[in-house]
Tab-separated table of C-alpha atoms in Angstrom:
chain	number	residue	atom	x	y	z
A	1	UNK	CA	56.270	-110.153	-13.813
A	2	UNK	CA	54.427	-108.028	-15.971
A	3	UNK	CA	52.624	-110.204	-17.739
A	4	UNK	CA	51.372	-112.073	-14.223
A	5	UNK	CA	50.288	-108.477	-13.113
A	6	UNK	CA	48.438	-107.782	-16.576
A	7	UNK	CA	46.604	-111.088	-16.210
A	8	UNK	CA	45.078	-110.523	-12.978
A	9	UNK	CA	43.737	-107.090	-13.624
A	10	UNK	CA	41.777	-109.105	-16.898
A	11	UNK	CA	40.435	-111.259	-14.319
A	12	UNK	CA	39.084	-108.662	-11.792
A	13	UNK	CA	37.159	-106.728	-14.316
A	14	UNK	CA	35.860	-109.844	-15.760
A	15	UNK	CA	34.557	-110.906	-12.345
A	16	UNK	CA	33.470	-107.293	-11.782
A	17	UNK	CA	31.438	-107.693	-15.147
A	18	UNK	CA	29.727	-111.035	-14.221
A	19	UNK	CA	28.572	-110.054	-10.714
A	20	UNK	CA	27.267	-106.570	-12.324
A	21	UNK	CA	25.308	-109.103	-15.035
A	22	UNK	CA	23.977	-111.255	-12.327
A	23	UNK	CA	22.365	-108.464	-10.013
A	24	UNK	CA	20.659	-106.848	-12.858
A	25	UNK	CA	19.115	-109.844	-13.793
A	26	UNK	CA	17.912	-110.538	-10.179
A	27	UNK	CA	16.681	-107.395	-9.860
A	28	UNK	CA	14.558	-107.729	-13.587
A	29	UNK	CA	12.954	-110.973	-12.256
A	30	UNK	CA	11.937	-109.991	-8.645
A	31	UNK	CA	8.468	-110.459	-8.017
A	32	UNK	CA	6.846	-107.269	-6.064
A	33	UNK	CA	3.998	-108.505	-4.148
A	34	UNK	CA	1.457	-106.311	-2.799
A	35	UNK	CA	1.128	-105.930	0.447
A	36	UNK	CA	-2.154	-106.943	2.071
A	37	UNK	CA	-3.197	-104.382	5.439
A	38	UNK	CA	-4.647	-106.317	8.312
A	39	UNK	CA	-7.641	-105.789	9.812
A	40	UNK	CA	-6.243	-103.906	12.855
A	41	UNK	CA	-4.290	-101.756	10.120
A	42	UNK	CA	-7.782	-101.077	8.032
A	43	UNK	CA	-9.225	-99.687	11.298
A	44	UNK	CA	-6.189	-97.588	12.364
A	45	UNK	CA	-6.703	-96.195	8.503
A	46	UNK	CA	-10.647	-95.351	8.660
A	47	UNK	CA	-10.122	-93.863	12.339
A	48	UNK	CA	-7.374	-92.021	11.570
A	49	UNK	CA	-7.879	-90.630	7.834
A	50	UNK	CA	-10.452	-88.069	8.950
A	51	UNK	CA	-8.380	-86.697	11.978
A	52	UNK	CA	-5.591	-86.273	9.525
A	53	UNK	CA	-7.505	-84.413	6.558
A	54	UNK	CA	-8.944	-82.365	9.463
A	55	UNK	CA	-5.360	-81.567	10.770
A	56	UNK	CA	-4.253	-80.690	7.131
A	57	UNK	CA	-7.576	-78.564	6.094
A	58	UNK	CA	-6.884	-76.616	9.329
A	59	UNK	CA	-2.817	-76.586	8.452
A	60	UNK	CA	-3.761	-75.255	5.192
A	61	UNK	CA	-6.642	-72.628	6.006
A	62	UNK	CA	-4.119	-71.643	8.977
A	63	UNK	CA	-1.241	-70.899	6.419
A	64	UNK	CA	-3.763	-68.918	4.047
A	65	UNK	CA	-5.096	-67.408	6.482
A	66	UNK	CA	-1.489	-66.422	7.806
A	67	UNK	CA	0.154	-65.743	4.849
A	68	UNK	CA	-3.256	-63.316	3.574
A	69	UNK	CA	-2.306	-61.628	6.963
A	70	UNK	CA	1.228	-60.783	6.000
A	71	UNK	CA	-0.251	-59.756	2.463
A	72	UNK	CA	-2.366	-57.575	4.013
A	73	UNK	CA	-0.196	-56.366	6.292
A	74	UNK	CA	2.206	-55.785	4.014
A	75	UNK	CA	-0.464	-54.070	1.188
A	76	UNK	CA	-1.308	-51.677	4.362
A	77	UNK	CA	1.989	-50.661	4.606
A	78	UNK	CA	2.204	-49.681	1.218
A	79	UNK	CA	-0.828	-47.849	1.265
A	80	UNK	CA	0.121	-45.916	4.158
A	81	UNK	CA	3.462	-45.156	2.455
A	82	UNK	CA	1.610	-44.134	-0.593
A	83	UNK	CA	-0.588	-41.984	1.261
A	84	UNK	CA	2.188	-40.405	2.838
A	85	UNK	CA	4.087	-39.405	-0.786
A	86	UNK	CA	0.279	-38.478	-2.118
A	87	UNK	CA	-0.346	-36.223	0.732
A	88	UNK	CA	3.729	-34.805	0.577
A	89	UNK	CA	2.640	-34.386	-3.272
A	90	UNK	CA	-0.809	-32.716	-2.542
A	91	UNK	CA	1.368	-30.601	-0.186
A	92	UNK	CA	4.068	-29.501	-2.867
A	93	UNK	CA	1.723	-28.901	-5.367
A	94	UNK	CA	-0.585	-26.659	-3.116
A	95	UNK	CA	3.099	-24.662	-1.862
A	96	UNK	CA	3.501	-24.618	-5.878
A	97	UNK	CA	0.450	-22.928	-7.053
A	98	UNK	CA	0.631	-20.290	-3.909
A	99	UNK	CA	4.019	-19.224	-5.297
A	100	UNK	CA	2.357	-19.335	-8.594
A	101	UNK	CA	-0.646	-16.713	-7.198
A	102	UNK	CA	1.968	-14.620	-5.189
A	103	UNK	CA	4.316	-14.257	-8.279
A	104	UNK	CA	1.360	-13.588	-10.307
A	105	UNK	CA	0.592	-10.459	-7.605
A	106	UNK	CA	3.981	-9.433	-7.279
A	107	UNK	CA	4.666	-8.949	-11.015
A	108	UNK	CA	1.504	-6.981	-11.000
A	109	UNK	CA	2.659	-5.111	-8.379
A	110	UNK	CA	6.098	-4.242	-10.032
A	111	UNK	CA	4.910	-3.372	-13.094
A	112	UNK	CA	2.331	-0.953	-11.247
A	113	UNK	CA	3.421	2.581	-11.823
A	114	UNK	CA	7.078	2.279	-13.871
A	115	UNK	CA	6.564	5.560	-14.750
A	116	UNK	CA	6.324	6.865	-11.169
A	117	UNK	CA	9.630	8.837	-10.135
A	118	UNK	CA	9.745	6.816	-6.878
A	119	UNK	CA	11.551	4.324	-5.182
A	120	UNK	CA	9.586	0.934	-4.677
A	121	UNK	CA	9.620	-0.819	-1.707
A	122	UNK	CA	7.560	-4.316	-1.504
A	123	UNK	CA	6.143	-5.457	1.497
A	124	UNK	CA	4.039	-7.813	2.997
A	125	UNK	CA	1.109	-7.210	5.235
A	126	UNK	CA	2.065	-8.929	8.818
A	127	UNK	CA	-1.114	-7.606	10.788
A	128	UNK	CA	-4.290	-5.720	10.818
A	129	UNK	CA	-5.473	-3.441	13.545
A	130	UNK	CA	-8.919	-5.603	14.503
A	131	UNK	CA	-10.039	-2.651	16.406
A	132	UNK	CA	-10.330	-0.291	13.663
A	133	UNK	CA	-11.417	-2.979	10.991
A	134	UNK	CA	-8.552	-2.877	8.748
A	135	UNK	CA	-8.094	0.910	8.673
A	136	UNK	CA	-4.845	0.405	10.143
A	137	UNK	CA	-2.312	-2.261	8.902
A	138	UNK	CA	1.309	-3.162	9.721
A	139	UNK	CA	3.520	-4.199	7.051
A	140	UNK	CA	7.169	-5.848	7.490
A	141	UNK	CA	9.261	-2.963	6.010
A	142	UNK	CA	10.935	-0.222	8.206
A	143	UNK	CA	13.028	2.475	8.436
A	144	UNK	CA	16.492	-0.296	7.500
A	145	UNK	CA	14.655	-1.008	4.594
A	146	UNK	CA	14.705	3.003	3.498
A	147	UNK	CA	11.042	3.958	4.129
A	148	UNK	CA	9.591	7.352	5.101
A	149	UNK	CA	7.071	8.672	7.513
A	150	UNK	CA	4.244	9.636	5.099
A	151	UNK	CA	5.321	7.615	1.813
A	152	UNK	CA	2.530	6.575	-0.489
A	153	UNK	CA	1.487	3.114	-0.279
A	154	UNK	CA	-0.676	1.441	-3.051
A	155	UNK	CA	-1.034	-1.962	-4.947
A	156	UNK	CA	-1.714	-2.966	-8.648
A	157	UNK	CA	-5.598	-2.083	-7.895
A	158	UNK	CA	-5.231	1.250	-6.595
A	159	UNK	CA	-4.479	3.426	-3.685
A	160	UNK	CA	-4.147	1.899	0.091
A	161	UNK	CA	-2.922	4.865	2.353
A	162	UNK	CA	0.303	6.034	3.854
A	163	UNK	CA	3.393	5.217	6.299
A	164	UNK	CA	2.184	7.060	9.811
A	165	UNK	CA	4.308	5.415	11.808
A	166	UNK	CA	7.608	3.663	11.426
A	167	UNK	CA	9.803	1.372	13.472
A	168	UNK	CA	13.562	0.213	12.384
A	169	UNK	CA	11.814	-2.698	11.022
A	170	UNK	CA	7.867	-2.453	10.591
A	171	UNK	CA	5.702	0.184	9.231
A	172	UNK	CA	1.751	1.364	10.027
A	173	UNK	CA	-0.443	1.956	7.494
A	174	UNK	CA	-2.960	4.593	7.994
A	175	UNK	CA	-5.409	3.393	4.898
A	176	UNK	CA	-7.805	5.325	3.120
A	177	UNK	CA	-10.482	3.647	4.804
A	178	UNK	CA	-10.048	6.122	8.125
A	179	UNK	CA	-11.584	9.075	8.851
A	180	UNK	CA	-8.218	10.862	9.697
A	181	UNK	CA	-6.997	10.158	5.866
A	182	UNK	CA	-7.685	12.702	3.816
A	183	UNK	CA	-6.716	12.662	0.219
A	184	UNK	CA	-7.544	15.349	-2.484
A	185	UNK	CA	-9.048	13.628	-5.234
A	186	UNK	CA	-11.144	14.151	-8.532
A	187	UNK	CA	-13.725	12.480	-10.588
A	188	UNK	CA	-11.811	10.844	-13.689
A	189	UNK	CA	-14.419	11.856	-16.373
A	190	UNK	CA	-15.477	15.367	-15.632
A	191	UNK	CA	-12.070	16.409	-13.513
A	192	UNK	CA	-14.250	17.302	-10.444
A	193	UNK	CA	-12.197	17.983	-7.376
A	194	UNK	CA	-13.335	17.053	-3.617
A	195	UNK	CA	-11.510	15.356	-0.682
A	196	UNK	CA	-11.922	11.565	-0.260
A	197	UNK	CA	-12.053	10.535	3.753
A	198	UNK	CA	-12.907	7.174	5.071
A	199	UNK	CA	-16.429	6.313	6.482
A	200	UNK	CA	-16.148	2.313	7.104
A	201	UNK	CA	-14.457	-0.909	6.431
A	202	UNK	CA	-16.129	-0.857	3.144
A	203	UNK	CA	-16.520	2.670	1.850
A	204	UNK	CA	-15.147	6.727	1.541
A	205	UNK	CA	-17.064	9.563	1.043
A	206	UNK	CA	-15.834	12.536	-1.239
A	207	UNK	CA	-16.930	15.348	0.295
A	208	UNK	CA	-17.052	19.301	-1.097
A	209	UNK	CA	-17.821	18.325	-4.479
A	210	UNK	CA	-20.395	20.853	-6.137
A	211	UNK	CA	-23.385	20.375	-6.538
A	212	UNK	CA	-23.347	21.272	-10.333
A	213	UNK	CA	-20.948	18.552	-10.981
A	214	UNK	CA	-22.534	15.696	-13.372
A	215	UNK	CA	-21.210	12.455	-11.094
A	216	UNK	CA	-23.055	9.776	-12.226
A	217	UNK	CA	-22.524	6.090	-10.286
A	218	UNK	CA	-19.375	4.004	-11.667
A	219	UNK	CA	-17.348	7.171	-12.125
A	220	UNK	CA	-13.706	6.249	-11.711
A	221	UNK	CA	-12.220	8.545	-9.026
A	222	UNK	CA	-8.272	9.587	-8.888
A	223	UNK	CA	-5.575	10.803	-6.926
A	224	UNK	CA	-5.550	14.540	-8.124
A	225	UNK	CA	-1.492	14.740	-7.166
A	226	UNK	CA	-2.032	18.121	-5.071
A	227	UNK	CA	-0.356	18.621	-1.354
A	228	UNK	CA	2.383	16.341	-2.751
A	229	UNK	CA	1.561	13.251	-0.582
A	230	UNK	CA	0.119	11.062	-3.282
A	231	UNK	CA	0.969	10.659	-6.751
A	232	UNK	CA	-1.343	12.024	-9.230
A	233	UNK	CA	-3.611	9.611	-11.116
A	234	UNK	CA	-3.538	6.739	-9.074
A	235	UNK	CA	-7.012	5.193	-8.809
A	236	UNK	CA	-8.974	5.249	-5.430
A	237	UNK	CA	-12.347	3.656	-6.310
A	238	UNK	CA	-15.769	3.831	-8.176
A	239	UNK	CA	-18.699	5.771	-7.090
A	240	UNK	CA	-21.403	3.825	-5.724
A	241	UNK	CA	-23.835	6.507	-4.272
A	242	UNK	CA	-24.274	10.106	-4.718
A	243	UNK	CA	-26.711	11.971	-2.182
A	244	UNK	CA	-27.261	15.517	-3.511
A	245	UNK	CA	-28.579	17.956	-0.698
A	246	UNK	CA	-31.944	20.018	-1.352
A	247	UNK	CA	-29.952	22.990	-0.188
A	248	UNK	CA	-26.298	23.902	0.101
A	249	UNK	CA	-23.683	23.826	-2.672
A	250	UNK	CA	-21.871	20.730	-2.200
A	251	UNK	CA	-22.653	16.817	-2.853
A	252	UNK	CA	-21.843	13.716	-1.152
A	253	UNK	CA	-20.323	10.778	-3.170
A	254	UNK	CA	-20.001	7.394	-1.565
A	255	UNK	CA	-16.986	5.401	-3.366
A	256	UNK	CA	-16.236	1.787	-3.185
A	257	UNK	CA	-12.313	1.412	-2.687
A	258	UNK	CA	-10.850	-0.363	-5.804
A	259	UNK	CA	-8.367	-2.365	-3.242
A	260	UNK	CA	-10.053	-5.505	-1.493
A	261	UNK	CA	-8.618	-4.552	2.385
A	262	UNK	CA	-10.184	-7.776	3.414
A	263	UNK	CA	-7.571	-9.904	1.061
A	264	UNK	CA	-4.786	-7.378	0.986
A	265	UNK	CA	-1.140	-9.383	1.121
A	266	UNK	CA	1.813	-7.616	-0.260
A	267	UNK	CA	1.594	-4.065	-0.973
A	268	UNK	CA	4.178	-1.670	-2.465
A	269	UNK	CA	5.603	1.516	-1.099
A	270	UNK	CA	6.712	4.387	-2.985
A	271	UNK	CA	9.337	6.485	-1.662
A	272	UNK	CA	10.447	10.027	-2.629
A	273	UNK	CA	13.607	11.329	-2.670
A	274	UNK	CA	12.627	14.798	-2.075
A	275	UNK	CA	10.470	14.881	0.977
A	276	UNK	CA	11.306	18.317	2.707
A	277	UNK	CA	8.322	20.240	1.387
A	278	UNK	CA	6.041	17.489	2.194
A	279	UNK	CA	5.712	18.075	5.799
A	280	UNK	CA	4.462	21.697	5.343
A	281	UNK	CA	2.399	21.102	2.190
A	282	UNK	CA	0.609	18.223	4.552
A	283	UNK	CA	-0.105	20.607	7.163
A	284	UNK	CA	-1.614	22.966	4.527
A	285	UNK	CA	-3.662	20.486	3.590
A	286	UNK	CA	-4.868	20.019	6.437
A	287	UNK	CA	-6.067	23.477	7.836
A	288	UNK	CA	-7.866	23.993	4.393
A	289	UNK	CA	-10.012	21.196	4.920
A	290	UNK	CA	-10.416	22.528	8.610
A	291	UNK	CA	-11.495	25.703	7.366
A	292	UNK	CA	-13.771	23.742	4.992
A	293	UNK	CA	-15.636	22.125	7.823
A	294	UNK	CA	-16.079	25.075	9.687
């Protein structure tokens, strides 16, 4: 039985090989004749070929336009995103620049008057009295922050004024530009004394200066320390004009303040720990000035 099964399988293999050989021989000897088109087919090809060409052109153009449109839309979106990022970066750069400038100003303020025996409170200007041309300023610190009435207010450039009105959270500053603010002052170079009063939104006047004092333009004017309202040696401004009367014993001196009140943003409030005698001395200074006016 086993011998018969083996012979049958060999026979099948031989037959399969012969069939494949015959098939390969037939394919290799087959003659592929060219197909000739009829006259009708030629007419149809000539008729439809331009149409197919046009359709193909339109389809290709449409695909190209569509792809370009999609590409442009994507590019536009990317441009908008980049513009937004650029705007954000510019905003951050501007903020950093402002912070840097503010830090420079604050450092200058904090370095000012380190030797003065006063508590220094940093404050920001939050309002100006428009009716008084910067003669009154409001800051964002008040009683809760330790401010006191008649505390001196300064910047790194010089004298601003004093606190004349207080609430819990805010304080109003009467600047040296106000005629009601009187500062006992002296000329740094010749040590001549006088009283500085506000005259306008841009200048002050130094009154009661002896006519014989040799004051010249650009002389620096400092606080004298008299009256115990302002510490001694704070810069008020420089002499911008001198008016000597043809008669009398005094001369009027115009002063350009060292502080630019139009650009004032931060100030330092000098708070003294001992203010018991300040009111009496301030009233005495006022009385003395009124007697001189008479």
